[in-house]
């Protein structure tokens, strides 16, 4: 099997599919147009296809000609609430929605892997599960699919799982990178409403002004990180929204903010969950107000199996050459619900450079309205997924 050569032969099809998907981005768990496009792309392949019950997920199983391990390959399909600012001929046709994180490439690449492997169905020593997942961007699509049995879709639990994520900056075009152990952070949400008593802006002493109290909590959360946690324990708390009031001369009844919290260890997560809530409530109480606080655990940390990460690195080097792989020096504080798969089975996630810029400092990052991805990388991405599946099955 020469997957590089075979993938190059379908490169045009994969690029066309990616550009079709890029024009019809959809958000969340309900992606009907995306699902329809995926099903059309898989039509005619010898796959056992199951559709999601609580989402527009697509699970496809390829049965090999001989018994062996089951391997899962995953591609997420959803987009983001971002207005695209690129000028390509295939920009988003859905106002306010964009494939700003490259999931259109993930979907097209997984279709490519399915086509490559299906062409060698009788030679495969095992089964492959293709996980086309909606709702990665905060909707826990992986959790939905796991609850509906994607890990057991082959008739038994998969033995290993792999996924890749394209990056529009940070990683040179065509280069794969991963690392053993923690690769991406756990994410949680902190939701705070400070409740006071509103009134006229000229008479603050007759009110219980929630705005300075909420602002004090925002600042204190940063002190919490630096004074309650070791400098060797990576933690991020970023306040992303802050809302209060309607006019400049009215003190409102309440002020609300939301923050994302990123951690790696369970110990740090438990501590920041307890102490951030205590901190917000105590500061509000000290000023005679109250704070309604929710801490929501979202995705766990993405932790690669050490042996599987080494296997990915070895496979990339064998297939493409030493210069196409670099080990990540450090984890990133982004999060990913493929972590739920890796909690359940050994596997590895990886990043794949798809920047359109030679100078990475000039490239817009994932999630930017100007994020751009070079879809010439699709063929090699599909080839790698297929190669990983075959080599893992052959290991037994």
Tab-separated table of C-alpha atoms in Angstrom, residues 58 84-85 155-156 175 185 187 233 236 243 275 283 290 345 367 394:
chain	number	residue	atom	x	y	z
A	58	UNK	CA	-21.704	9.922	11.246
A	84	UNK	CA	-15.004	35.468	7.700
A	85	UNK	CA	-12.694	38.219	6.451
A	155	UNK	CA	-18.560	-4.787	17.812
A	156	UNK	CA	-15.906	-4.451	20.517
A	175	UNK	CA	4.931	19.495	9.481
A	185	UNK	CA	-5.361	21.534	28.759
A	187	UNK	CA	-11.219	23.517	30.059
A	233	UNK	CA	1.538	24.331	37.720
A	236	UNK	CA	-4.988	30.154	32.942
A	243	UNK	CA	-21.727	42.809	31.076
A	275	UNK	CA	-11.156	28.586	45.620
A	283	UNK	CA	-15.383	39.579	47.913
A	290	UNK	CA	-23.901	38.655	46.917
A	345	UNK	CA	-8.593	4.102	24.885
A	367	UNK	CA	-10.385	31.086	15.444
A	394	UNK	CA	-0.616	-5.017	11.887
